[in-house]
Coordinates of C-alpha atoms and ligand atoms in Angstrom, one line a residue:
X14 CA 20.1 -7.9 -11.0
X15 CA 22.7 -10.4 -12.2
X16 CA 25.0 -12.2 -9.7
X17 CA 27.0 -14.3 -12.2
X18 CA 27.9 -12.7 -15.5
X19 CA 30.0 -14.1 -18.3
X20 CA 32.0 -12.0 -20.7
X21 CA 32.7 -13.8 -24.0
X22 CA 34.4 -12.8 -27.2
X23 CA 32.0 -13.6 -30.1
X24 CA 34.6 -13.6 -32.9
X25 CA 38.2 -14.8 -33.1
X26 CA 39.4 -13.0 -29.9
X27 CA 40.8 -9.5 -29.3
X28 CA 37.3 -8.0 -29.1
X29 CA 38.4 -5.6 -26.3
X30 CA 37.3 -7.4 -23.1
X31 CA 39.5 -5.3 -20.8
X32 CA 37.5 -2.2 -21.6
X33 CA 34.2 -3.9 -20.6
X34 CA 35.7 -5.2 -17.4
X35 CA 36.7 -1.6 -16.7
X36 CA 33.1 -0.4 -17.2
X37 CA 31.7 -3.1 -14.9
X38 CA 34.4 -3.3 -12.3
X39 CA 32.9 -1.2 -9.6
X40 CA 30.0 -3.7 -9.3
X41 CA 32.1 -6.9 -9.4
X42 CA 33.4 -8.8 -6.3
X43 CA 35.2 -11.7 -7.9
X44 CA 36.6 -12.4 -11.4
X45 CA 37.5 -15.9 -12.7
X46 CA 39.5 -17.0 -15.7
X47 CA 38.4 -20.6 -16.5
X48 CA 40.2 -21.5 -19.8
X49 CA 43.2 -20.7 -21.9
X50 CA 46.5 -19.6 -20.6
X51 CA 49.1 -16.9 -21.4
X52 CA 48.1 -17.1 -25.1
X53 CA 45.6 -14.3 -24.3
X54 CA 46.6 -10.7 -24.1
X55 CA 45.0 -7.6 -22.6
X56 CA 46.7 -4.3 -22.6
X57 CA 45.8 -2.2 -19.6
X58 CA 46.6 1.4 -19.0
X59 CA 47.5 1.9 -15.3
X60 CA 48.4 5.4 -14.1
X61 CA 49.2 6.3 -17.7
X62 CA 51.5 3.3 -18.2
X63 CA 50.9 0.4 -20.5
X64 CA 50.9 -3.0 -19.0
X65 CA 50.1 -6.2 -20.8
X66 CA 48.7 -9.2 -18.9
X67 CA 48.3 -12.6 -20.6
X68 CA 47.3 -14.9 -17.7
X69 CA 45.9 -12.8 -15.0
X70 CA 42.4 -11.6 -15.5
X71 CA 41.9 -8.0 -16.7
X72 CA 40.0 -7.5 -13.4
X73 CA 43.3 -7.7 -11.5
X74 CA 43.9 -4.0 -11.8
X75 CA 40.7 -3.3 -9.8
X76 CA 41.6 -3.6 -6.2
X77 CA 38.1 -4.4 -5.0
X78 CA 38.0 -7.6 -7.1
X79 CA 39.3 -10.9 -5.9
X80 CA 40.7 -12.9 -8.9
X81 CA 40.7 -16.6 -9.5
X82 CA 42.5 -18.9 -12.0
X83 CA 40.3 -21.9 -12.2
X84 CA 41.2 -25.5 -13.0
X85 CA 40.5 -25.1 -16.7
X86 CA 43.4 -22.6 -17.1
X87 CA 46.8 -24.0 -18.1
X88 CA 49.4 -22.2 -16.1
X89 CA 53.0 -21.4 -17.0
X90 CA 54.5 -20.5 -13.6
X91 CA 57.2 -18.5 -15.3
X92 CA 54.6 -16.3 -17.0
X93 CA 52.5 -16.1 -13.8
X94 CA 55.4 -14.9 -11.7
X95 CA 56.5 -12.3 -14.2
X96 CA 52.9 -10.9 -14.2
X97 CA 52.8 -11.0 -10.4
X98 CA 56.0 -8.9 -10.5
X99 CA 54.6 -6.4 -12.9
X100 CA 51.4 -6.2 -10.9
X101 CA 53.5 -5.6 -7.8
X102 CA 55.0 -2.6 -9.4
X103 CA 51.8 -1.1 -10.8
X104 CA 49.0 -2.5 -8.6
X105 CA 50.5 -3.8 -5.4
X106 CA 50.8 -7.1 -3.7
X107 CA 48.4 -9.7 -5.0
X108 CA 48.7 -12.2 -2.1
X109 CA 45.2 -11.6 -0.7
X110 CA 43.6 -11.0 -4.1
X111 CA 44.7 -13.9 -6.3
X112 CA 43.8 -17.6 -5.9
X113 CA 45.1 -20.3 -8.2
X114 CA 43.2 -23.6 -8.2
X115 CA 45.2 -26.5 -6.9
X116 CA 43.6 -28.5 -9.7
X117 CA 44.9 -26.4 -12.5
X118 CA 47.3 -28.0 -15.0
X119 CA 50.8 -26.6 -15.5
X120 CA 52.5 -25.7 -18.7
X121 CA 56.0 -27.2 -18.6
X122 CA 59.0 -26.0 -20.7
X123 CA 58.7 -29.1 -22.9
X124 CA 55.1 -28.1 -23.9
X125 CA 56.4 -24.8 -25.2
X126 CA 59.3 -26.4 -27.1
X127 CA 57.1 -29.0 -28.8
X128 CA 54.5 -26.3 -29.7
X129 CA 57.1 -24.3 -31.4
X130 CA 58.9 -27.2 -33.1
X131 CA 55.7 -28.5 -34.5
X132 CA 54.6 -25.1 -35.8
X133 CA 58.0 -24.7 -37.5
X134 CA 58.0 -28.1 -39.1
X135 CA 54.3 -28.6 -39.9
X136 CA 54.1 -29.0 -43.7
X137 CA 50.4 -29.4 -44.1
X138 CA 48.2 -27.6 -41.6
X139 CA 49.9 -24.7 -40.0
X140 CA 47.7 -23.4 -37.1
X141 CA 49.7 -20.2 -36.3
X142 CA 49.7 -20.8 -32.6
X143 CA 51.1 -18.4 -30.1
X144 CA 53.9 -20.9 -29.5
X145 CA 53.4 -20.9 -25.7
X146 CA 52.7 -24.5 -25.2
X147 CA 49.0 -24.2 -24.8
X148 CA 47.9 -27.0 -27.1
X149 CA 50.4 -29.6 -25.8
X150 CA 49.5 -28.7 -22.2
X151 CA 45.8 -29.4 -22.9
X152 CA 46.7 -32.6 -24.8
X153 CA 48.3 -33.8 -21.5
X154 CA 45.3 -32.8 -19.5
X155 CA 43.0 -34.9 -21.7
X156 CA 45.6 -37.6 -21.8
X157 CA 45.4 -37.8 -17.9
X158 CA 49.1 -37.2 -17.5
X159 CA 49.2 -33.4 -16.6
X160 CA 51.2 -32.1 -13.7
X161 CA 48.7 -30.2 -11.6
X162 CA 49.4 -27.5 -9.1
X163 CA 48.8 -29.9 -6.2
X164 CA 51.5 -32.2 -7.5
X165 CA 54.1 -29.6 -6.9
X166 CA 53.8 -30.3 -3.1
X167 CA 54.5 -34.0 -3.3
X168 CA 58.1 -34.2 -4.6
X169 CA 58.3 -37.9 -5.0
X170 CA 55.1 -38.1 -7.0
X171 CA 56.2 -35.1 -9.0
X172 CA 59.5 -36.7 -9.9
X173 CA 57.7 -39.8 -11.2
X174 CA 55.3 -37.6 -13.3
X175 CA 58.1 -35.6 -14.7
X176 CA 60.0 -38.8 -15.6
X177 CA 56.9 -40.1 -17.4
X178 CA 56.4 -36.8 -19.2
X179 CA 60.1 -36.7 -20.4
X180 CA 59.8 -40.2 -21.7
X181 CA 57.3 -38.9 -24.2
X182 CA 58.6 -35.4 -24.7
X183 CA 62.3 -36.1 -25.1
X184 CA 61.4 -38.7 -27.7
X185 CA 59.3 -36.1 -29.6
X186 CA 61.8 -33.3 -29.2
X187 CA 64.6 -35.7 -30.5
X188 CA 62.6 -36.2 -33.6
X189 CA 62.8 -32.5 -34.3
X190 CA 66.0 -31.3 -32.7
X191 CA 68.2 -33.4 -30.5
X192 CA 69.9 -30.4 -28.7
X193 CA 66.8 -29.3 -26.9
X194 CA 66.3 -32.4 -24.7
X195 CA 65.1 -31.7 -21.1
X196 CA 67.0 -32.8 -18.0
X197 CA 64.9 -34.5 -15.3
X198 CA 66.8 -33.1 -12.3
X199 CA 67.0 -29.6 -13.6
X200 CA 63.3 -29.7 -14.3
X201 CA 62.4 -31.1 -10.9
X202 CA 64.5 -28.4 -9.2
X203 CA 62.8 -25.7 -11.1
X204 CA 59.4 -27.0 -10.3
X205 CA 60.2 -27.3 -6.6
X206 CA 61.5 -23.8 -6.6
X207 CA 58.4 -22.5 -8.3
X208 CA 56.2 -24.5 -5.9
X209 CA 57.6 -22.4 -2.9
X210 CA 56.8 -19.1 -4.6
X211 CA 53.4 -20.2 -5.7
X212 CA 52.3 -21.5 -2.3
X213 CA 50.6 -18.4 -0.9
X214 CA 48.4 -18.2 -4.0
X215 CA 47.2 -21.8 -4.1
X216 CA 43.6 -22.3 -3.0
X217 CA 40.3 -24.0 -3.4
X218 CA 38.5 -22.1 -6.2
X219 CA 35.3 -24.2 -6.0
X220 CA 34.7 -23.5 -2.3
X221 CA 35.6 -19.8 -2.6
X222 CA 33.3 -19.2 -5.6
X223 CA 30.5 -21.1 -3.8
X224 CA 30.9 -18.8 -0.8
X225 CA 30.7 -15.7 -3.2
X226 CA 27.5 -17.1 -4.8
X227 CA 25.9 -18.0 -1.5
X228 CA 26.4 -14.4 -0.2
X229 CA 24.9 -13.0 -3.4
X230 CA 28.2 -11.4 -4.5
X231 CA 28.8 -10.6 -8.1
X232 CA 31.1 -12.9 -10.0
X233 CA 32.5 -12.2 -13.5
X234 CA 33.6 -15.1 -15.6
X235 CA 36.2 -13.6 -17.9
X236 CA 36.5 -15.4 -21.2
X237 CA 39.8 -15.4 -23.1
X238 CA 40.1 -15.8 -26.9
X239 CA 36.8 -15.9 -28.7
X240 CA 33.9 -18.2 -29.5
X241 CA 35.2 -19.0 -33.0
X242 CA 38.4 -20.3 -31.5
X243 CA 36.6 -22.8 -29.2
X244 CA 38.1 -26.2 -30.0
X245 CA 34.7 -27.9 -30.1
X246 CA 32.5 -25.1 -31.6
X247 CA 35.0 -23.0 -33.5
X248 CA 36.7 -23.1 -36.9
X249 CA 38.5 -26.5 -36.2
X250 CA 41.4 -27.2 -36.6
X251 CA 42.2 -23.5 -36.6
X252 CA 41.3 -23.0 -33.0
X253 CA 42.8 -22.8 -29.6
X254 CA 42.7 -25.9 -27.4
X255 CA 40.2 -24.9 -24.8
X256 CA 36.4 -24.3 -24.6
X257 CA 36.3 -20.5 -25.0
X258 CA 32.5 -20.6 -25.3
X259 CA 30.0 -20.4 -22.5
X260 CA 30.2 -24.2 -22.0
X261 CA 33.8 -23.9 -20.7
X262 CA 32.8 -22.0 -17.6
X263 CA 31.2 -24.8 -15.6
X264 CA 34.0 -27.3 -16.0
X265 CA 36.8 -24.7 -16.1
X266 CA 35.8 -22.7 -13.0
X267 CA 33.9 -25.4 -11.0
X268 CA 30.4 -23.9 -10.8
X269 CA 27.1 -25.2 -12.0
X270 CA 26.3 -24.8 -15.7
X271 CA 23.0 -23.2 -14.7
X272 CA 24.6 -20.5 -12.6
X273 CA 25.2 -17.8 -15.2
X274 CA 22.5 -15.1 -14.9
X275 CA 23.7 -12.9 -17.8
X276 CA 25.8 -13.8 -20.8
X277 CA 27.5 -10.6 -22.1
X278 CA 29.0 -10.9 -25.6
X279 CA 31.6 -8.7 -27.1
X280 CA 32.3 -8.1 -30.7
X281 CA 34.1 -5.5 -32.9
X282 CA 32.2 -3.4 -35.5
X283 CA 34.3 -5.3 -38.0
X284 CA 36.3 -8.6 -37.7
X285 CA 39.9 -9.5 -37.0
X286 CA 41.8 -12.8 -36.8
X287 CA 45.4 -13.7 -35.8
X288 CA 47.0 -16.9 -37.0
X289 CA 45.8 -19.2 -39.8
X290 CA 42.4 -20.4 -40.8
X291 CA 39.3 -19.4 -42.8
X292 CA 38.1 -15.8 -42.7
X293 CA 35.2 -15.3 -45.2
X294 CA 35.0 -11.5 -45.0
X295 CA 38.7 -10.8 -44.9
X296 CA 39.8 -7.7 -46.9
X297 CA 43.1 -7.9 -48.6
X298 CA 42.8 -4.4 -50.0
X299 CA 43.1 -0.8 -48.9
X300 CA 40.1 -1.0 -46.6
X301 CA 41.6 -3.9 -44.8
X302 CA 44.8 -1.9 -44.3
X303 CA 42.8 1.1 -43.2
X304 CA 41.0 -1.0 -40.5
X305 CA 44.3 -2.5 -39.4
X306 CA 46.1 0.8 -39.1
X307 CA 43.2 2.8 -37.6
X308 CA 42.3 0.0 -35.2
X309 CA 45.9 -0.6 -34.1
X310 CA 45.4 -4.3 -35.0
X311 CA 48.5 -5.9 -33.8
X312 CA 48.4 -9.0 -31.6
X313 CA 49.1 -8.2 -27.9
X314 CA 50.7 -11.6 -27.3
X315 CA 52.8 -12.2 -30.4
X316 CA 53.0 -8.8 -32.0
X317 CA 51.7 -10.3 -35.3
X318 CA 49.5 -8.1 -37.5
X319 CA 45.9 -9.1 -37.3
X320 CA 44.0 -9.9 -40.4
X321 CA 41.0 -7.5 -40.9
X322 CA 37.6 -7.7 -42.6
X323 CA 33.9 -6.7 -42.5
X324 CA 31.6 -7.8 -39.7
X325 CA 30.3 -11.2 -40.4
X326 CA 26.7 -11.4 -39.1
X327 CA 26.3 -15.0 -40.1
X328 CA 29.0 -16.1 -37.7
X329 CA 27.9 -13.5 -35.1
X330 CA 24.3 -14.7 -35.1
X331 CA 25.7 -18.3 -34.6
X332 CA 27.9 -17.4 -31.6
X333 CA 25.1 -15.3 -30.1
X334 CA 22.9 -18.3 -30.3
X335 CA 25.4 -20.8 -29.0
X336 CA 26.4 -18.6 -26.0
X337 CA 22.9 -17.6 -25.0
X338 CA 23.9 -14.0 -25.3
X339 CA 21.6 -11.6 -23.4
X340 CA 23.4 -8.4 -24.6
X341 CA 26.4 -7.4 -26.7
X342 CA 29.1 -4.8 -26.2
X343 CA 30.0 -3.5 -29.7
X344 CA 33.6 -2.2 -29.7
X345 CA 35.7 0.0 -32.0
X346 CA 32.8 1.5 -33.9
X347 CA 34.9 4.7 -34.2
X348 CA 37.4 2.7 -36.4
X349 CA 34.6 2.8 -39.1
X350 CA 34.4 6.7 -38.9
X351 CA 35.1 8.3 -42.3
X352 CA 34.4 5.2 -44.5
X353 CA 32.2 5.9 -47.5
X354 CA 30.4 2.6 -47.5
X355 CA 30.2 -0.1 -44.8
X356 CA 29.4 -3.7 -45.4
X357 CA 28.0 -6.4 -43.2
X358 CA 28.0 -10.0 -44.3
X359 CA 24.4 -11.2 -44.0
X360 CA 24.5 -14.6 -45.8
X361 CA 26.8 -16.9 -47.7
X362 CA 26.2 -18.3 -51.2
X363 CA 27.3 -21.9 -51.3
X364 CA 26.2 -25.3 -52.4
X365 CA 25.7 -26.2 -48.7
X366 CA 22.9 -24.9 -46.5
X367 CA 23.6 -22.3 -43.9
X368 CA 22.9 -24.8 -41.2
X369 CA 25.4 -27.2 -42.6
X370 CA 28.0 -24.5 -43.0
X371 CA 27.6 -23.6 -39.3
X372 CA 27.7 -27.2 -38.2
X373 CA 31.2 -27.8 -39.5
X374 CA 32.5 -24.2 -39.7
X375 CA 35.0 -25.4 -42.3
X376 CA 34.0 -22.2 -44.2
X377 CA 35.3 -23.6 -47.5
X378 CA 33.7 -22.8 -50.9
X379 CA 31.5 -20.1 -49.6
X380 CA 31.0 -16.6 -51.0
X381 CA 29.9 -13.9 -48.5
X382 CA 26.8 -11.9 -49.5
X383 CA 26.9 -8.3 -48.2
X384 CA 24.4 -5.6 -47.1
X385 CA 25.9 -2.3 -48.0
X386 CA 25.2 0.7 -45.7
X387 CA 26.1 4.3 -46.1
X388 CA 29.2 5.3 -44.0
X389 CA 29.3 8.3 -41.8
X390 CA 31.6 11.3 -41.8
X391 CA 30.5 12.7 -38.4
X392 CA 32.7 10.9 -35.9
X393 CA 31.4 8.5 -33.3
X394 CA 34.9 8.7 -31.6
X395 CA 34.5 9.7 -28.0
X396 CA 30.6 9.8 -28.1
X397 CA 29.1 9.0 -24.7
X398 CA 25.4 9.2 -25.3
X399 CA 23.4 7.1 -27.8
X400 CA 21.4 10.2 -28.8
X401 CA 24.6 11.9 -29.8
X402 CA 25.5 9.3 -32.5
X403 CA 24.8 10.2 -36.1
X404 CA 21.9 8.6 -37.8
X405 CA 24.0 6.4 -40.1
X406 CA 25.9 4.9 -37.1
X407 CA 22.5 4.3 -35.4
X408 CA 21.3 2.5 -38.6
X409 CA 24.4 0.4 -38.6
X410 CA 23.9 -0.6 -34.9
X411 CA 20.2 -1.4 -35.6
X412 CA 21.2 -3.6 -38.6
X413 CA 23.7 -5.6 -36.5
X414 CA 21.1 -6.2 -33.8
X415 CA 18.5 -7.3 -36.4
X416 CA 21.0 -9.7 -38.1
X417 CA 22.5 -11.2 -35.0
X418 CA 19.4 -11.4 -32.8
X419 CA 20.7 -9.8 -29.6
X420 CA 20.5 -6.2 -28.3
X421 CA 23.6 -4.1 -28.3
X422 CA 23.7 -2.8 -24.7
X423 CA 27.1 -1.1 -24.7
X424 CA 29.1 0.6 -27.4
X425 CA 32.8 1.4 -27.1
X426 CA 33.7 4.6 -29.1
X427 CA 37.4 4.8 -28.3
X428 CA 40.3 3.5 -26.2
X429 CA 39.7 5.7 -23.1
X430 CA 37.5 4.4 -20.3
X431 CA 35.0 7.3 -20.8
X432 CA 34.7 6.6 -24.5
X433 CA 31.6 4.4 -24.1
X434 CA 27.8 4.4 -24.4
X435 CA 25.9 2.3 -21.9
X436 CA 22.4 1.7 -23.2
X437 CA 21.4 -0.9 -20.7
X438 CA 23.8 -1.7 -17.9
X439 CA 24.1 -5.5 -17.5
X440 CA 24.5 -5.6 -13.7
Ligands
IMP507 P1 47.2 -21.3 -29.3 O1 46.1 -20.8 -28.4 O2 48.5 -20.7 -29.0 O3 47.3 -22.8 -29.4 O4 46.9 -20.8 -30.8 C1 45.8 -21.3 -31.6 C2 45.1 -20.2 -32.4 O5 44.4 -19.3 -31.5 C3 46.0 -19.3 -33.2 O6 45.4 -18.9 -34.3 C4 46.2 -18.1 -32.3 O7 46.6 -16.9 -33.0 C5 44.8 -18.0 -31.7 N1 44.8 -17.3 -30.4 C6 45.2 -17.8 -29.2 N2 45.0 -16.9 -28.2 C7 44.4 -15.8 -28.8 C8 44.0 -14.5 -28.3 O8 44.0 -14.2 -27.1 N3 43.5 -13.7 -29.3 C9 43.4 -14.0 -30.6 N4 43.8 -15.2 -31.1 C10 44.3 -16.0 -30.2

């Protein structure tokens, strides 16, 4: 029996966390987002309609789950209100179900502007960000000059903070494009207007989560992005600006680092990546296009096509280790149906040792070494019992487990809720 469970992407994001939340939802009392912002994207089907949330946790569409945005999340109030409006239409009023930490940092319009201007002008290292101001907002957080939710309710202090911020940002913006300067009074008015609307949702996340823990209720810590995008442990500098690994939970939610009872990882049966950065097993051939098309691999936030490639078990075993993974949910195995051969990267050839490659994750000058498995023609799509999988798919699953060092406890075999095999229920 696990009371606190974390759900973490083990690759570069987009592993399909929403589906897993669906499968666990009946046993979850509270769900917490603790890092990232509206750079994430989960597509949910509610009453047959497609809704995309970026900031709210996937758990929001389950009425029995109370949802929290912890202090580690950077919040665009514009994005939040637009999602609350969508939720109102499809799910209902969130007033008693959503709590936003009064210590969370806000994304201001100047963060978004500078993110986009930098990406456009960057001559050397283009990161391929989502352009939503995530990086600059986290820079301010570390730089101890963020405007936090609580600051919205002290207009005088808010004005001073905005003035200080514009001192920096208008200078930076001017260097790129003079027309886009921000006006202090307009910005202050907008913040104060948003403050009113936010008020019913503002709360004390630490105290509420503590109460859930003390009454043995089940809390899900919903990761966003993936472990390889973690700014400390990922493929730096091609990363997001938060700790998307297990380590981000304690500081981003406000719980003890020892309070996670079960660490559930999620990975695709192949690999995808959006944005720039190294990707050793990337396929720029017809198999890559096949995976992209069959897997519907288009970014939910930016609409950009995702880069596709074989499963990389070297990286997977590393993220399994770093995140103390107790069990894995393997998603999109059905996308591999019909391929003649399937490859899994089991090693790299390089002048560096494997340990040194994983320490830096620069992933330069390496050549992936593959194990080649027979593909299967009998579909896994829609299979709901492990015994009903064909032998070749079972061999593939066993090989992934052997290479990455963690059991595969759930397998997703298609987009519908019922397209899933549960071998060992984590809760
Ligand atoms: P940022 O998070 O907007 O700063 O973007 C930094 C990098 O993280 C870019 O490569 C983005 O494409 C990637 N990224 C951010 N959020 C997600 C996500 O939810 N899924 C996949 N990639 C993401």
